[in-house]
Steps between C-alpha positions, in 0.01 A plus 500: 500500500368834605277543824246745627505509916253652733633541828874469418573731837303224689621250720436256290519686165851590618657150479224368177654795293899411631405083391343631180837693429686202543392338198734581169348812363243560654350865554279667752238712471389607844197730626642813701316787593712852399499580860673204610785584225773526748474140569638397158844458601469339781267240308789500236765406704286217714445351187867549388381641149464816335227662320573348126332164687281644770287806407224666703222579358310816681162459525191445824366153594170657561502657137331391195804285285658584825573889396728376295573729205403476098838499426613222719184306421641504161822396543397214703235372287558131401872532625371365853519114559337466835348753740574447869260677732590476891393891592259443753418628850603115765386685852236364677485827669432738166162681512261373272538787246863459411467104468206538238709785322809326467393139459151509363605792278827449395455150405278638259696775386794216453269294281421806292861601446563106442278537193619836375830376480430136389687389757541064423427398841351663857669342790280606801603470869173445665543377895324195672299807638258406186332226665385657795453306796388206291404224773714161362758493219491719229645387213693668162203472263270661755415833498095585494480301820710745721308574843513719756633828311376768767852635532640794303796288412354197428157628273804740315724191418219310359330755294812605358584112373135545412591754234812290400325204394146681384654837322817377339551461127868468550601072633493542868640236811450600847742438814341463847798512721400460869670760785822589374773553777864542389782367387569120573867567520545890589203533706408833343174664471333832435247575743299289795220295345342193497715289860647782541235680721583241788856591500461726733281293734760219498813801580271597803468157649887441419540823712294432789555096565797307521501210199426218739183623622175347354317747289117459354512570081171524266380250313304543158478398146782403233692808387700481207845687475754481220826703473543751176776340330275175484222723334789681229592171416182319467364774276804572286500126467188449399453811224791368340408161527437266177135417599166665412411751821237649314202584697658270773562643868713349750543532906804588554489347899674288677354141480476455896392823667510530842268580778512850637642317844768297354591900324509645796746230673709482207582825516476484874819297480638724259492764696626314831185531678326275735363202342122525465416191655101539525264661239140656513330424182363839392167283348413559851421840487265417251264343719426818698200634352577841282274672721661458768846605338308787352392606817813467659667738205257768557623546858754792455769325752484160326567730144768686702725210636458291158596807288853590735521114465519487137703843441734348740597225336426603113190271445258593239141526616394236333779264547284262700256432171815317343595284826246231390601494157312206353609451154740250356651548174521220221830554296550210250483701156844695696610182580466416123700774378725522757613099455878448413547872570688441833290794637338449849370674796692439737422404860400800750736348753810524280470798461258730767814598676610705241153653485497625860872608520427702195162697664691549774778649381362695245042533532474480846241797572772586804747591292358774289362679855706840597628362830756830535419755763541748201189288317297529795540841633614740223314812492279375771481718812641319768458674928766369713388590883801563693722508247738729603765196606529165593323268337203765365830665310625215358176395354454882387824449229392197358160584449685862331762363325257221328285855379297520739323807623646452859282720759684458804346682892656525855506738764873660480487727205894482556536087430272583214690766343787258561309218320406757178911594501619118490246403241585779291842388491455172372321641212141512612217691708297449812188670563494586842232628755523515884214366684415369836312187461417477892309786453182412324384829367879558328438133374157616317708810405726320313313253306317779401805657366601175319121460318553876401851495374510159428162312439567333744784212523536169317704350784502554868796403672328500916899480653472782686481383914663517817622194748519455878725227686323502831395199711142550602595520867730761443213672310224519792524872504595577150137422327610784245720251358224344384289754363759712350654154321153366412406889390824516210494114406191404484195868483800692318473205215147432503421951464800492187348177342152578535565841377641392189230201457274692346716590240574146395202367465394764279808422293425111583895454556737515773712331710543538855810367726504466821875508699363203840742360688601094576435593853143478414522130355735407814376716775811613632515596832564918623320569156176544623397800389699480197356169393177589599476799273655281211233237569210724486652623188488127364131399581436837333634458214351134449174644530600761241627194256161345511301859445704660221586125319215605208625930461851382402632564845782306636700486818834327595620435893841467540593337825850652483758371730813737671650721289801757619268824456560751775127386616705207677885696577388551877442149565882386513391102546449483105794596464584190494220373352437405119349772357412568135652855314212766362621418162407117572162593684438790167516127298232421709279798445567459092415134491190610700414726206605295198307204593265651722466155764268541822766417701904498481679336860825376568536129543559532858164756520342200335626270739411663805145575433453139428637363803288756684203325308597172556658498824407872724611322776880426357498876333436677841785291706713620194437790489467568885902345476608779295295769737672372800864474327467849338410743769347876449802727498462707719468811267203291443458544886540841519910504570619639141835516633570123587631262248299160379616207726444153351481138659703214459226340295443796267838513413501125368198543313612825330774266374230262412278747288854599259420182334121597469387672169201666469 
């Protein structure tokens, strides 16, 4: 027998065209527009054949006799035993123009080339789509009856069958296969459809909760899912079958269906995530009066939040139409044909497991994101402050040697020249300006300079700062501490970030960092001034979240523990002390920019600001501990030239904190 396929390249089409080829000499005729050429051989060897059996034919779907030429037209005429037609567009988030193009219009260009050709027979895939959201149970014979066809997909689906059964001269039967997932057995699938779009949902709460806890799932209507293979089979089946299909159309579904919450905890179980042990029927929601939703919609934050909501996890907008699904399909005519055939659907439980591993492994949105530094910074311009050494220099060669345009600033022209010379040896550049960012009017010079050079930068790096170890009693007449700390960590950061603001919000990207310290989540004693100027730094920069969170602005704190960075060399104590290396710390910074949290802290940051929220009392005797056992040196007390004593209790918990990691 010789075939005519639509949609061969298809999901579906695919594996049709590879069971058609299976049966003794049979050829392929297949649909194939000349700019998808390349994908012959591929095709070819999926379908372990070669041309003599499968043959494109170059044409357009949305063409009259599908652009197909005279002289093909001619050779195929009368030669073609049944025409298959699967090309259509199955997204539910397709605008409306490309749905009534492809579906509407190429089902009628199929049934015009169908005729040209004298094709014997015009198999058409149609979807359970056609019957809208028929309230009660819509059986094979049905068709006029179809309800509820508002959506794109649904009013394309049925017009389309429409032109089948009203416009074709050639013997027509229609397939209504409900949502297709993959392969029973392999698990594999094209693209996320259909269940699919709560994947990600159901990853998030695997992520976040441990499987025993209780979780809440949505309830709805009946959903019906079948895998392809069940769908190739069924419909190769029944076009080759012995009885009279004629005008006949058969659901292709599986003859339970299951609720939208028993969905989600099957493949809640799949996926090894907590059990959903109570569910909200979404019928609910329709009680609230669609004023009152509409009302709630036109508030711009509502719109906001449900929009990040949905991008976030990959839902359609109108994915919530679909939770109360309310039509059940009838499917004896399929049952009919399909009797003595051995072919079932089989049982979502058997085989959902494969379904999940599959999208995770291979469709899981995550995957296909550029989580590389070199994806996230390349040819961006990137300031470093202080990044003439330590952990500022560090930072600066990652963010160069991922292609980054690396500005980096300090005071010492000299450690900046030496920066420029050590970057150039490893095969990259620095650019490199000196500025003193305790001096506000060389702070406005400079951001000046990087919106004229530059246009400004697309990621500020705030690391640049200074840190005192001095007890507050030892600092009674040293209130220039204070100032000249809080004046470099917290007025030189605000002048350089404020400065280059402007130019980010005009660009409505950018992405700010900004270097804390842990001190401020565990308020470390002899770090007043330090933490102090890192705190103020932190409420500022929460405000700045909530301002900028609508002009593409977005800011990262990074409560960054010890690291060896000569900021830290005069304070012998950590020497022995567990201390991160820049290079670990510059992971910080790039994490910061890749995924761009509003916070990164160290697990003992964490756990010291939450002990100072739940018990202040137990914090301060802590922490008051480690202020008596580790005095001020007394370089700290003015005597440069004595050494750092240490008690009999700060030894033993220096050997304590080796086993600490931070």
């Amino acid at each position: 027998m010789q075939y005519f396929v639509t949609g061969a390249t298809g999901f579906i089409g695919k594996r049709l065209v590879k069971a058609l080829l299976a049966r003794k000499g049979a050829v392929v005729h297949f649909l194939l527009r000349r700019e998808s050429e390349a994908k012959v051989a591929d095709l070819l060897e999926y379908w372990g054949t070669t041309k003599a059996r499968a043959m494109p034919v170059y044409g357009d779907l949305t063409s009259r006799k599908l652009g197909v030429g005279a002289e093909d037209l001619k050779s195929l005429k009368g030669r073609v035993d049944a025409v298959f037609h699967l090309a259509a567009v199955y997204d539910l988030k397709a605008d409306e123009e490309s749905q009534v193009r492809a579906n509407i219009e190429g089902t009628r260009n199929v049934v015009e080339f169908a005729r040209a050709i004298d094709a014997g027979h015009l198999h058409h895939v149609s979807s359970i789509a056609a019957a809208g959201l028929y309230e009660g149970v819509f059986r094979e014979d049905m068709f006029d009856e179809a309800e509820n066809l508002e959506h794109p997909y649904f009013m394309t689906k049925h017009e389309s069958e429409k032109i089948v059964r009203k416009e074709s001269k050639v013997p027509w039967t229609v397939y209504r296969p409900a949502f297709v997932v993959g392969d029973s057995t392999t698990g594999e699938m094209d693209k996320i459809d259909g269940p699919y779009y709560f994947f990600k949902v159901i990853q998030r709460m695997r992520q976040m909760l441990p499987p025993w806890f209780p979780a809440v799932g949505l309830e709805g209507g009946r959903i019906n899912i079948v895998p392809v293979d069940f769908v190739v089979s069924a419909i190769d089946h029944i076009a080759h079958g012995k009885a009279d299909v004629k005008g006949k159309c058969f659901h292709l579904v599986d003859p339970m269906g299951y609720r939208i919450g028993d969905v989600l905890d099957i493949f809640g179980r799949a996926a090894h995530a907590p059990k959903m042990n109570l569910f909200v029927n979404a019928a609910l929601l329709g009680f609230v009066p669609r004023s009152v939703k509409k009302g709630l919609m036109a508030l711009a934050p509502v719109r906001r939040i449900r929009a990040a909501v949905m991008k976030d996890l990959g839902l359609p907008e109108d994915i919530f139409t679909f939770i109360n699904w309310p039509t059940r399909y009838d499917r004896r005519d399929l049952d009919a044909a399909l009797k003595g055939s051995g072919i079932e659907c089989p049982k979502l439980d058997d085989y959902a497991w494969r379904l999940w591993d599959y999208w995770e492994r291979h469709l899981d949105p995550d995957l296909f994101i550029d989580r590389s530094l070199k994806g996230t910074v390349a040819g961006k311009v990137v300031l470093v402050t202080g990044g003439s050494s330590g952990i500022g220099l560090a930072a600066a060669h990652k963010f160069a040697e991922a292609g980054a345009v690396t500005v980096i600033c300090g005071r010492d022209q000299d450690k900046l020249d030496e920066a420029c010379a050590e970057a150039k040896a490893r095969g990259y550049a620095f650019v490199a300006y000196p500025a003193d960012l305790s001096d506000m009017a060389d702070c406005d010079r400079f951001t000046q300079l990087l919106v004229d050079k530059h246009g400004g930068v697309d990621y500020l790096i705030n690391n640049a700062g200074r840190s005192i170890r001095r007890a507050i009693e030892s600092s009674y007449d040293r209130f220039h501490d204070f100032e000249r700390t809080m004046q470099l960590n917290y007025f030189g950061c605000l002048r350089v970030t404020m400065g280059l603001l402007p130019s980010m919000v005009a660009k409505r990207r950018g992405h700010v960092v900004n270097i804390s310290s842990i001190g401020v989540l565990t308020n470390a004693p002899r770090f007043s001034a330090y933490v102090a100027s890192k705190a103020a730094l932190d409420a500022w920069t929460r405000c700045a979240s909530s301002e900028f969170a609508d002009q593409g602005i977005t800011f990262t704190t990074i409560n960054m523990p010890l690291v060896r960075t000569p900021m830290i060399a005069p304070t012998k104590i950590y020497q022995n002390v567990p201390t991160l290396a820049p290079e670990e710390a510059a992971d910080m910074i790039a994490q910061a920019c890749i995924n761009k949290p509003v916070r990164i802290a160290t697990r003992l940051g964490i756990f010291g600001e939450v002990l100072h929220a739940l018990a202040p009392r137990v914090a301060q005797i802590s922490m008051n501990t480690t202020f008596r056992m580790f005095p001020d040196s007394a370089a700290a007390k003015g005597d440069k030239s004595a050494k750092p004593q240490l008690s009999a209790e700060a030894v033993a918990m220096q050997q304590l904190m080796q086993g600490i990691h931070f």
